[in-house]
Amino acid sequence: TIHGLRHWKHVEQYGLSMAEKDSRISKTVVRLFACFHDCKRISDSRDLQHGPRAAQFLDEIRENILGWLSDGEFGQLREAVLQHTFQNVSTGDVTIDTCIDADRLDLWRVGIKPDPNQMATEIGADLARALTQDKMFELINDFLFMVILVLGNG
């Protein structure tokens, strides 16, 4: 599935990478966001209500499972999960915006190039630009390798 464990791990890696560059970003919230942001998806196709459903789920498990989180961290997590399904979101909270950017940075998995102009943080925009260059080189290398294989067998 394109929204499964591999995607969640990528989101965590992108978010933690961004948190290394800004100490205001809560790594705890980033990690939990990676785990919960797509947990209520019905399918891999367009499902704009999965964020609100996941936020409601967080409310349901707040006391029993996430009771150790501070109210502030829980609020950031809930808001990031709620908002991540909507385009052009920038909340002004660096942790929430980092979570949303971390998800956007993994759009490559579905063939969409992350747009630096659509990132909510400058760190996210910088990463999108760097990823764009890295992915383009990767795609060119893959293409050239395939051409060499085809020509070599021809």
Coordinates of N, CA and C in Angstrom, one line a residue:
T1 N 0.8 -1.2 0.0 CA 0.0 0.0 0.0 C 0.9 1.2 0.0
I2 N 0.5 2.3 -0.7 CA 1.3 3.5 -0.8 C 1.2 4.4 0.5
H3 N 0.2 4.0 1.3 CA 0.1 4.8 2.6 C 0.4 3.9 3.8
G4 N 1.2 2.9 3.6 CA 1.5 1.9 4.7 C 2.8 2.2 5.4
L5 N 3.3 1.2 6.0 CA 4.5 1.3 6.9 C 5.7 2.0 6.3
R6 N 6.0 1.7 5.0 CA 7.1 2.3 4.3 C 6.9 3.8 4.3
H7 N 5.7 4.2 3.9 CA 5.4 5.7 3.8 C 5.5 6.3 5.2
W8 N 5.0 5.6 6.2 CA 5.1 6.2 7.6 C 6.5 6.4 8.0
K9 N 7.4 5.4 7.7 CA 8.8 5.5 8.0 C 9.5 6.7 7.3
H10 N 9.1 6.9 6.0 CA 9.7 8.0 5.3 C 9.2 9.3 5.9
V11 N 8.0 9.4 6.3 CA 7.5 10.6 6.9 C 8.2 10.9 8.2
E12 N 8.5 9.8 9.0 CA 9.2 10.0 10.2 C 10.7 10.5 9.9
Q13 N 11.3 9.9 8.9 CA 12.7 10.3 8.6 C 12.8 11.7 8.1
Y14 N 11.8 12.1 7.2 CA 11.8 13.5 6.8 C 11.6 14.5 8.0
G15 N 10.6 14.1 8.8 CA 10.3 15.0 9.9 C 11.5 15.1 10.9
L16 N 12.1 14.0 11.2 CA 13.2 14.0 12.1 C 14.4 14.8 11.5
S17 N 14.6 14.6 10.2 CA 15.7 15.4 9.6 C 15.4 16.9 9.7
M18 N 14.2 17.3 9.5 CA 13.8 18.7 9.7 C 14.0 19.1 11.2
A19 N 13.7 18.3 12.1 CA 13.8 18.6 13.5 C 15.3 18.8 13.9
E20 N 16.2 18.1 13.2 CA 17.6 18.3 13.5 C 18.1 19.7 13.2
K21 N 17.3 20.4 12.3 CA 17.7 21.7 11.9 C 17.0 22.8 12.7
D22 N 16.0 22.5 13.5 CA 15.3 23.5 14.3 C 14.9 22.8 15.7
S23 N 15.5 23.3 16.7 CA 15.2 22.6 18.0 C 13.8 22.9 18.6
R24 N 13.1 23.8 17.9 CA 11.7 24.0 18.4 C 10.7 22.9 18.0
I25 N 11.1 22.1 17.0 CA 10.3 21.0 16.5 C 10.3 19.9 17.5
S26 N 9.1 19.4 17.9 CA 9.0 18.3 18.8 C 9.2 17.0 18.0
K27 N 10.2 16.3 18.3 CA 10.5 15.0 17.7 C 9.4 13.9 18.1
T28 N 8.9 14.1 19.3 CA 7.9 13.2 19.8 C 6.6 13.3 18.9
V29 N 6.2 14.5 18.7 CA 5.0 14.8 17.8 C 5.3 14.3 16.4
V30 N 6.5 14.6 15.9 CA 6.8 14.1 14.5 C 6.7 12.6 14.4
R31 N 7.2 11.9 15.4 CA 7.2 10.4 15.4 C 5.7 9.9 15.4
L32 N 4.9 10.5 16.3 CA 3.6 10.1 16.5 C 2.7 10.4 15.3
F33 N 3.0 11.6 14.7 CA 2.3 12.0 13.4 C 2.6 10.9 12.4
A34 N 3.8 10.5 12.2 CA 4.2 9.5 11.2 C 3.3 8.3 11.3
C35 N 3.1 7.9 12.6 CA 2.4 6.6 12.9 C 0.9 6.8 12.7
F36 N 0.3 7.9 13.0 CA -1.1 8.1 13.0 C -1.8 8.8 11.9
H37 N -1.0 9.6 11.1 CA -1.6 10.5 10.1 C -2.5 9.8 9.1
D38 N -2.1 8.6 8.7 CA -2.9 7.8 7.7 C -3.7 6.6 8.3
C39 N -3.7 6.5 9.6 CA -4.3 5.3 10.2 C -5.8 5.1 10.0
K40 N -6.5 6.1 9.5 CA -7.9 5.9 9.3 C -8.3 6.1 7.8
R41 N -7.3 5.8 6.9 CA -7.6 5.8 5.5 C -8.5 4.6 5.2
I42 N -9.5 4.9 4.3 CA -10.4 3.8 3.9 C -9.7 3.1 2.7
S43 N -9.0 3.9 1.8 CA -8.4 3.3 0.7 C -7.2 4.2 0.3
D44 N -6.4 3.7 -0.7 CA -5.2 4.5 -1.1 C -5.6 5.5 -2.1
S45 N -6.9 5.5 -2.6 CA -7.3 6.6 -3.5 C -7.7 7.8 -2.7
R46 N -8.3 8.8 -3.4 CA -8.6 10.1 -2.8 C -9.5 9.8 -1.6
D47 N -9.1 10.3 -0.4 CA -9.9 10.1 0.8 C -9.6 11.4 1.7
L48 N -10.3 12.5 1.4 CA -10.0 13.7 2.1 C -10.5 13.7 3.6
Q49 N -11.3 12.8 4.0 CA -11.7 12.7 5.3 C -10.9 11.9 6.3
H50 N -9.8 11.3 5.7 CA -9.0 10.4 6.6 C -8.3 11.2 7.7
G51 N -7.9 12.4 7.4 CA -7.3 13.3 8.5 C -8.3 13.6 9.6
P52 N -9.5 14.1 9.3 CA -10.4 14.3 10.4 C -10.8 13.0 11.1
R53 N -10.9 11.9 10.4 CA -11.2 10.6 11.1 C -10.1 10.2 12.0
A54 N -8.8 10.4 11.6 CA -7.7 10.1 12.4 C -7.6 11.0 13.6
A55 N -7.9 12.3 13.5 CA -8.0 13.2 14.6 C -9.0 12.8 15.6
Q56 N -10.2 12.3 15.2 CA -11.2 11.8 16.1 C -10.7 10.6 16.8
F57 N -10.0 9.7 16.1 CA -9.4 8.5 16.7 C -8.4 8.9 17.8
L58 N -7.6 9.9 17.6 CA -6.7 10.4 18.6 C -7.4 10.8 19.9
D59 N -8.6 11.5 19.7 CA -9.4 11.9 20.8 C -9.8 10.7 21.6
E60 N -10.2 9.6 20.9 CA -10.7 8.4 21.5 C -9.6 7.7 22.3
I61 N -8.3 7.8 21.9 CA -7.3 7.1 22.6 C -6.4 8.0 23.5
R62 N -6.8 9.3 23.6 CA -6.1 10.3 24.4 C -5.7 9.8 25.8
E63 N -6.7 9.4 26.5 CA -6.5 9.1 27.9 C -5.8 7.7 28.1
N64 N -6.2 6.7 27.4 CA -5.7 5.4 27.7 C -4.3 5.1 27.0
I65 N -4.1 5.7 25.9 CA -2.8 5.4 25.1 C -1.9 6.6 25.1
L66 N -2.4 7.7 24.9 CA -1.6 8.9 24.7 C -1.6 9.9 25.9
G67 N -2.0 9.3 27.1 CA -2.2 10.1 28.3 C -0.9 10.7 28.7
W68 N 0.2 10.2 28.4 CA 1.6 10.6 28.8 C 2.0 11.9 28.0
L69 N 1.3 12.2 26.9 CA 1.6 13.4 26.2 C 1.1 14.7 26.9
S70 N 1.9 15.7 26.9 CA 1.4 17.0 27.4 C 0.2 17.5 26.6
D71 N -0.6 18.3 27.1 CA -1.7 18.9 26.4 C -1.3 19.6 25.1
G72 N -0.1 20.3 25.3 CA 0.4 21.0 24.1 C 0.8 20.1 23.0
E73 N 1.5 19.0 23.3 CA 2.0 18.1 22.3 C 0.8 17.3 21.7
F74 N -0.2 17.0 22.5 CA -1.4 16.3 22.0 C -2.1 17.3 21.0
G75 N -2.2 18.5 21.4 CA -2.9 19.5 20.5 C -2.1 19.7 19.2
Q76 N -0.8 19.7 19.2 CA 0.0 19.8 18.0 C -0.2 18.5 17.1
L77 N -0.2 17.3 17.8 CA -0.4 16.1 17.0 C -1.8 16.1 16.4
R78 N -2.8 16.4 17.2 CA -4.1 16.3 16.7 C -4.3 17.3 15.5
E79 N -3.8 18.5 15.6 CA -4.0 19.5 14.6 C -3.2 19.1 13.3
A80 N -2.0 18.6 13.5 CA -1.2 18.1 12.3 C -2.0 17.0 11.6
V81 N -2.5 16.0 12.3 CA -3.2 14.9 11.7 C -4.5 15.4 11.0
L82 N -5.2 16.3 11.7 CA -6.4 16.9 11.1 C -6.1 17.6 9.8
Q83 N -5.1 18.5 9.8 CA -4.9 19.4 8.7 C -4.1 18.8 7.5
H84 N -3.4 17.7 7.7 CA -2.5 17.2 6.7 C -3.2 16.8 5.3
T85 N -4.5 16.6 5.3 CA -5.1 16.3 4.1 C -5.5 17.5 3.2
F86 N -5.3 18.7 3.7 CA -5.7 19.9 3.0 C -4.5 20.5 2.4
Q87 N -4.7 21.1 1.2 CA -3.6 21.7 0.5 C -3.3 23.1 1.0
N88 N -2.1 23.5 0.8 CA -1.7 24.9 1.2 C -1.9 25.2 2.6
V89 N -1.7 24.3 3.5 CA -1.8 24.5 4.9 C -0.5 25.0 5.5
S90 N -0.6 26.1 6.2 CA 0.5 26.6 7.0 C -0.1 27.2 8.3
T91 N 0.1 26.5 9.4 CA -0.5 26.9 10.7 C 0.2 27.9 11.4
G92 N 1.5 28.1 11.1 CA 2.4 29.0 11.9 C 3.0 28.3 13.1
D93 N 2.6 27.1 13.4 CA 3.3 26.3 14.4 C 4.3 25.4 13.7
V94 N 5.6 25.6 14.1 CA 6.7 24.9 13.4 C 6.6 23.4 13.5
T95 N 6.1 22.8 14.6 CA 6.0 21.4 14.7 C 4.9 20.9 13.8
I96 N 3.7 21.5 13.9 CA 2.6 21.1 13.0 C 3.0 21.2 11.5
D97 N 3.6 22.3 11.2 CA 4.0 22.5 9.8 C 5.0 21.5 9.3
T98 N 5.9 21.2 10.2 CA 6.9 20.2 9.9 C 6.3 18.8 9.6
C99 N 5.3 18.4 10.4 CA 4.6 17.2 10.2 C 4.0 17.2 8.8
I100 N 3.3 18.2 8.5 CA 2.6 18.3 7.2 C 3.6 18.3 6.0
D101 N 4.7 19.0 6.2 CA 5.8 19.0 5.1 C 6.4 17.6 5.0
A102 N 6.6 16.9 6.1 CA 7.2 15.6 6.1 C 6.4 14.6 5.2
D103 N 5.1 14.8 5.3 CA 4.1 14.0 4.5 C 4.2 14.4 3.1
R104 N 4.3 15.7 2.8 CA 4.3 16.1 1.4 C 5.6 15.7 0.7
L105 N 6.7 15.7 1.5 CA 8.0 15.3 0.9 C 8.1 13.9 0.4
D106 N 7.1 13.1 0.8 CA 7.1 11.7 0.3 C 6.2 11.5 -0.9
L107 N 5.8 12.6 -1.5 CA 4.9 12.4 -2.7 C 5.6 11.7 -3.9
W108 N 6.9 11.6 -3.9 CA 7.6 10.9 -4.9 C 7.0 9.5 -5.1
R109 N 6.6 8.9 -4.0 CA 6.2 7.5 -4.0 C 5.0 7.3 -4.9
V110 N 4.3 8.4 -5.2 CA 3.1 8.3 -6.1 C 3.4 9.1 -7.4
G111 N 4.6 9.3 -7.7 CA 5.0 10.0 -8.9 C 4.8 11.5 -9.0
I112 N 4.6 12.1 -7.8 CA 4.4 13.6 -7.8 C 5.7 14.2 -7.2
K113 N 6.2 15.2 -7.9 CA 7.4 15.9 -7.4 C 6.9 16.9 -6.3
P114 N 7.5 16.8 -5.1 CA 7.2 17.8 -4.1 C 7.5 19.2 -4.6
D115 N 6.6 20.1 -4.4 CA 6.8 21.5 -4.8 C 7.3 22.3 -3.6
P116 N 8.5 22.9 -3.7 CA 9.0 23.7 -2.6 C 8.1 24.9 -2.2
N117 N 7.3 25.4 -3.2 CA 6.4 26.5 -2.9 C 5.1 26.0 -2.2
Q118 N 4.9 24.7 -2.1 CA 3.8 24.2 -1.3 C 4.1 23.8 0.1
M119 N 5.4 23.9 0.5 CA 5.8 23.6 1.8 C 5.5 24.7 2.8
A120 N 5.2 24.2 4.0 CA 4.8 25.2 5.0 C 6.0 25.8 5.8
T121 N 7.1 25.2 5.6 CA 8.3 25.7 6.3 C 9.4 25.9 5.3
E122 N 10.4 26.7 5.7 CA 11.5 27.0 4.8 C 12.4 25.7 4.8
I123 N 12.5 25.0 5.9 CA 13.3 23.8 5.9 C 12.7 22.8 5.0
G124 N 11.4 22.7 5.0 CA 10.7 21.7 4.1 C 10.9 22.1 2.6
A125 N 10.9 23.4 2.3 CA 11.1 23.9 1.0 C 12.5 23.6 0.5
D126 N 13.5 23.8 1.4 CA 14.9 23.4 1.1 C 15.0 21.9 0.8
L127 N 14.4 21.1 1.6 CA 14.5 19.7 1.4 C 13.8 19.3 0.1
A128 N 12.7 19.9 -0.2 CA 12.0 19.6 -1.5 C 12.9 19.9 -2.7
R129 N 13.6 21.1 -2.6 CA 14.5 21.4 -3.7 C 15.6 20.4 -3.8
A130 N 16.2 20.0 -2.7 CA 17.3 19.0 -2.7 C 16.8 17.7 -3.2
L131 N 15.6 17.3 -2.7 CA 15.1 16.0 -3.1 C 14.8 16.0 -4.6
T132 N 14.3 17.1 -5.1 CA 14.0 17.2 -6.5 C 15.2 17.0 -7.3
Q133 N 16.4 17.6 -7.0 CA 17.6 17.4 -7.7 C 18.1 15.9 -7.5
D134 N 18.0 15.4 -6.3 CA 18.4 14.0 -6.1 C 17.6 13.0 -6.9
K135 N 16.3 13.2 -6.9 CA 15.4 12.3 -7.6 C 15.5 12.4 -9.1
M136 N 15.8 13.6 -9.6 CA 16.0 13.8 -11.0 C 17.2 13.0 -11.5
F137 N 18.3 13.1 -10.7 CA 19.5 12.4 -11.0 C 19.3 10.9 -10.9
E138 N 18.5 10.5 -10.0 CA 18.2 9.0 -9.8 C 17.3 8.6 -11.0
L139 N 16.4 9.3 -11.5 CA 15.5 9.0 -12.6 C 16.4 8.9 -13.9
I140 N 17.3 9.9 -14.1 CA 18.1 10.0 -15.2 C 19.0 8.7 -15.2
N141 N 19.6 8.4 -14.1 CA 20.5 7.3 -14.0 C 19.7 6.0 -14.3
D142 N 18.5 5.8 -13.8 CA 17.7 4.7 -14.1 C 17.4 4.5 -15.6
F143 N 17.1 5.7 -16.2 CA 16.8 5.7 -17.6 C 18.0 5.3 -18.4
L144 N 19.1 5.9 -18.1 CA 20.4 5.6 -18.8 C 20.8 4.1 -18.7
F145 N 20.6 3.6 -17.5 CA 20.9 2.2 -17.2 C 20.0 1.3 -18.1
M146 N 18.7 1.6 -18.2 CA 17.8 0.8 -19.0 C 18.2 0.9 -20.5
V147 N 18.6 2.1 -21.0 CA 19.0 2.3 -22.4 C 20.2 1.4 -22.6
I148 N 21.2 1.4 -21.7 CA 22.4 0.6 -21.9 C 22.0 -0.9 -21.9
L149 N 21.1 -1.3 -21.1 CA 20.6 -2.7 -21.1 C 20.0 -3.1 -22.4
V150 N 19.1 -2.2 -22.9 CA 18.4 -2.4 -24.2 C 19.4 -2.5 -25.3
L151 N 20.3 -1.5 -25.4 CA 21.3 -1.4 -26.5 C 22.2 -2.6 -26.4
G152 N 22.6 -3.0 -25.2 CA 23.5 -4.1 -25.0 C 22.9 -5.4 -25.4
N153 N 21.6 -5.5 -25.4 CA 21.0 -6.8 -25.8 C 20.5 -6.7 -27.2
G154 N 20.7 -5.6 -27.9 CA 20.2 -5.5 -29.3 C 21.1 -5.9 -30.3

